[in-house]
Coordinates of C-alpha atoms in Angstrom, one line a residue:
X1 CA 11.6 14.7 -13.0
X2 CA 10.5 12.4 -10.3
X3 CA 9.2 14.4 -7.1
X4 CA 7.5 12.0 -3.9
X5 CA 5.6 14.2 -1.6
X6 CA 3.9 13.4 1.6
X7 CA 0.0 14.2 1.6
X8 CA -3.5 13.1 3.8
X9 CA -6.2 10.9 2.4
X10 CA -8.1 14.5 1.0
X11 CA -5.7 14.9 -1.9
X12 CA -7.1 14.9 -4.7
X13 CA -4.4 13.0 -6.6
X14 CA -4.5 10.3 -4.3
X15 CA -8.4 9.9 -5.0
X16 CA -8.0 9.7 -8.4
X17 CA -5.3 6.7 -8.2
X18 CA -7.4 4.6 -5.4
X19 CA -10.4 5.2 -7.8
X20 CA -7.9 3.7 -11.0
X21 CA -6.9 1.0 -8.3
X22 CA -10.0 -0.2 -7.1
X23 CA -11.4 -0.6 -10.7
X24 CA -8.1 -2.5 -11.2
X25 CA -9.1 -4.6 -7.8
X26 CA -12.7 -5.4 -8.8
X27 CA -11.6 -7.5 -12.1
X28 CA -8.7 -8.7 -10.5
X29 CA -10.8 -9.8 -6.9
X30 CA -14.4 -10.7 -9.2
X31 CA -16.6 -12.2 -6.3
X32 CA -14.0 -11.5 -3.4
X33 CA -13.9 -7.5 -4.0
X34 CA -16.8 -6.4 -1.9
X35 CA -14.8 -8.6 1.2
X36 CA -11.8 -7.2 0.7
X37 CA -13.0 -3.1 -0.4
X38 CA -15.0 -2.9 3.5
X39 CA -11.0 -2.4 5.1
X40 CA -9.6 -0.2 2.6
X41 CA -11.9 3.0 3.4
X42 CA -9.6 6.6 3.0
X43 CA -11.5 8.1 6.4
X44 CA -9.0 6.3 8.7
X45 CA -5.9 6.6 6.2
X46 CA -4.0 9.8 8.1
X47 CA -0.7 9.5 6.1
X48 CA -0.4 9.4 2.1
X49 CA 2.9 9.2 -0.1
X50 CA 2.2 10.3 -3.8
X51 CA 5.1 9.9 -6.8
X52 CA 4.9 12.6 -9.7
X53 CA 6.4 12.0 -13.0
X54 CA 7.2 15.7 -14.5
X55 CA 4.0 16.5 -12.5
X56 CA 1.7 14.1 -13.4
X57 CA 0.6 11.5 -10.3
X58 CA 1.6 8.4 -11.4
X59 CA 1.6 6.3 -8.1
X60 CA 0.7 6.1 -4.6
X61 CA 0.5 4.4 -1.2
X62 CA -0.4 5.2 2.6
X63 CA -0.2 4.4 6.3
X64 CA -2.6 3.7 8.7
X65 CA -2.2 3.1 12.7
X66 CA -2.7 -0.6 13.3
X67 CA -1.5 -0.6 16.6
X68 CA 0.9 1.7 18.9
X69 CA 4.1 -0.2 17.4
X70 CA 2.8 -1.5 13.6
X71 CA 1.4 0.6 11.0
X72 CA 0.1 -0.9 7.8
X73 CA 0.5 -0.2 4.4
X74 CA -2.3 0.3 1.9
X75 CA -3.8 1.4 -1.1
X76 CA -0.1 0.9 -3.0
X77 CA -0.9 1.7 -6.8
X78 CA 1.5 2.4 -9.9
X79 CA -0.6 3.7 -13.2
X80 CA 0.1 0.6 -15.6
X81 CA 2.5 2.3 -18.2
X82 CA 4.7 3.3 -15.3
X83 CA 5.2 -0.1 -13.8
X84 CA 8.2 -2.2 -13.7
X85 CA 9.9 0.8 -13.2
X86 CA 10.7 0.3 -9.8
X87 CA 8.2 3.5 -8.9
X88 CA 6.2 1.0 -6.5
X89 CA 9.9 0.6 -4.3
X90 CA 10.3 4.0 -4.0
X91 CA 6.5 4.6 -2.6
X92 CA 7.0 1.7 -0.5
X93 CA 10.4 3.0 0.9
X94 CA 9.1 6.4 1.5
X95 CA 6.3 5.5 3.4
X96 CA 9.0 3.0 5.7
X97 CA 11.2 6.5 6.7
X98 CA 7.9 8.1 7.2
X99 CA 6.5 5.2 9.4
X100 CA 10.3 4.9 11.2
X101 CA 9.6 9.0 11.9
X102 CA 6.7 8.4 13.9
X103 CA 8.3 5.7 15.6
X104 CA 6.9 2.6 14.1
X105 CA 8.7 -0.2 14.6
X106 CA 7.2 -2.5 12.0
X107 CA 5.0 -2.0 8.9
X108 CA 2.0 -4.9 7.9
X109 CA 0.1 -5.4 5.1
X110 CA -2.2 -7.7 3.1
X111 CA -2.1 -8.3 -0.4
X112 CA -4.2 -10.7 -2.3
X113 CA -3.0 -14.2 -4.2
X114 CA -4.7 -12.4 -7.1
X115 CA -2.2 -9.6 -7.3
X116 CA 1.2 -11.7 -8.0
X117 CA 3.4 -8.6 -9.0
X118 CA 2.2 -7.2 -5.4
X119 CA 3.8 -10.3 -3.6
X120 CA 7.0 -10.3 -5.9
X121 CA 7.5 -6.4 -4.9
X122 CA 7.2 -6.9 -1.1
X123 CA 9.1 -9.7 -1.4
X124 CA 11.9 -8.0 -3.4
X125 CA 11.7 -5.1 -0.8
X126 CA 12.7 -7.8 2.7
X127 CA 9.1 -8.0 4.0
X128 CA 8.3 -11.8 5.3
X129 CA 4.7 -13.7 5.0
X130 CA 3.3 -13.6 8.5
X131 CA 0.2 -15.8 9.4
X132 CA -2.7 -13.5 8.3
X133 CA -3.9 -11.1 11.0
X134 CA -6.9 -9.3 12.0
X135 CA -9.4 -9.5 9.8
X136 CA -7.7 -11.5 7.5
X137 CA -7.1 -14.5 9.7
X138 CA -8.3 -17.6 8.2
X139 CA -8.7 -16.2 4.3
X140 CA -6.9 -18.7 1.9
X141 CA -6.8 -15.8 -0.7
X142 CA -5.2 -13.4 1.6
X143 CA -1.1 -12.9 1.9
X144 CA -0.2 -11.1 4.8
X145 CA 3.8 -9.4 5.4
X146 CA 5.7 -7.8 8.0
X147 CA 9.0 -5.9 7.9
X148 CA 10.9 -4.4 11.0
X149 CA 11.8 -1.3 10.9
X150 CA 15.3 0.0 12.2

């Protein structure tokens, strides 16, 4: 049975999966990590959507204020042997009715040219490539998105 639950950044769940994910990130980002793990801290991450598989925690993603209209996704993991099974659409939708609840007009993010299936899923789910923002303004390796939310 698949249950999606809405949680804060102390979960203990969600811990374990950004621990599995930033393991995953360091290989994946080699020299680059260290750049890109200083903006994905959990103390500013208020809002967390976790995805249970017959009660096991197989996926996660969260929210955090980027401004008073945008709110931007992070720290969107699937376990491996769960992927391709479109659990990573059904985080990323979850946390777009959360973000539409607090009255967010338009979710962000930043994903990496190193993480392919990342691009492919925001893609598939009508978010657009925006000029890189923030802190992420000017990196080559950086692929920023935005979808409006209505």
């Amino acid at each position: 049975m698949i249950k999606i639950i809405r949680t804060d950044s102390k979960n203990l769940d969600f811990k374990a999966l950004v621990k599995q994910l930033d393991a995953e990130l360091a290989i994946r980002d080699g020299d680059d990590h260290a750049f890109y793990h200083q903006f994905n801290g959990l103390e500013s991450i208020t809002y967390v959507v976790l995805i249970y598989k017959d009660d096991l925690a197989i996926g996660c993603g969260a929210l955090k204020k980027y401004s008073a209209h945008e709110v931007e996704v992070k720290r969107m993991y699937v376990i491996p042997n769960h992927r391709g099974s479109g659990f990573a659409s059904q985080i990323l939708l979850a946390l777009e009715n959360w973000s539409f609840e607090l009255g967010f007009q338009k979710c962000i993010l930043e994903t990496g040219q190193n993480q392919p299936e990342a691009i492919r899923l925001y893609k598939k789910n009508n978010y657009q490539i925006i000029t890189n923002y923030g802190q992420y303004a000017g990196v080559s390796t950086s692929f920023c998105f935005e979808k409006l939310l209505f």
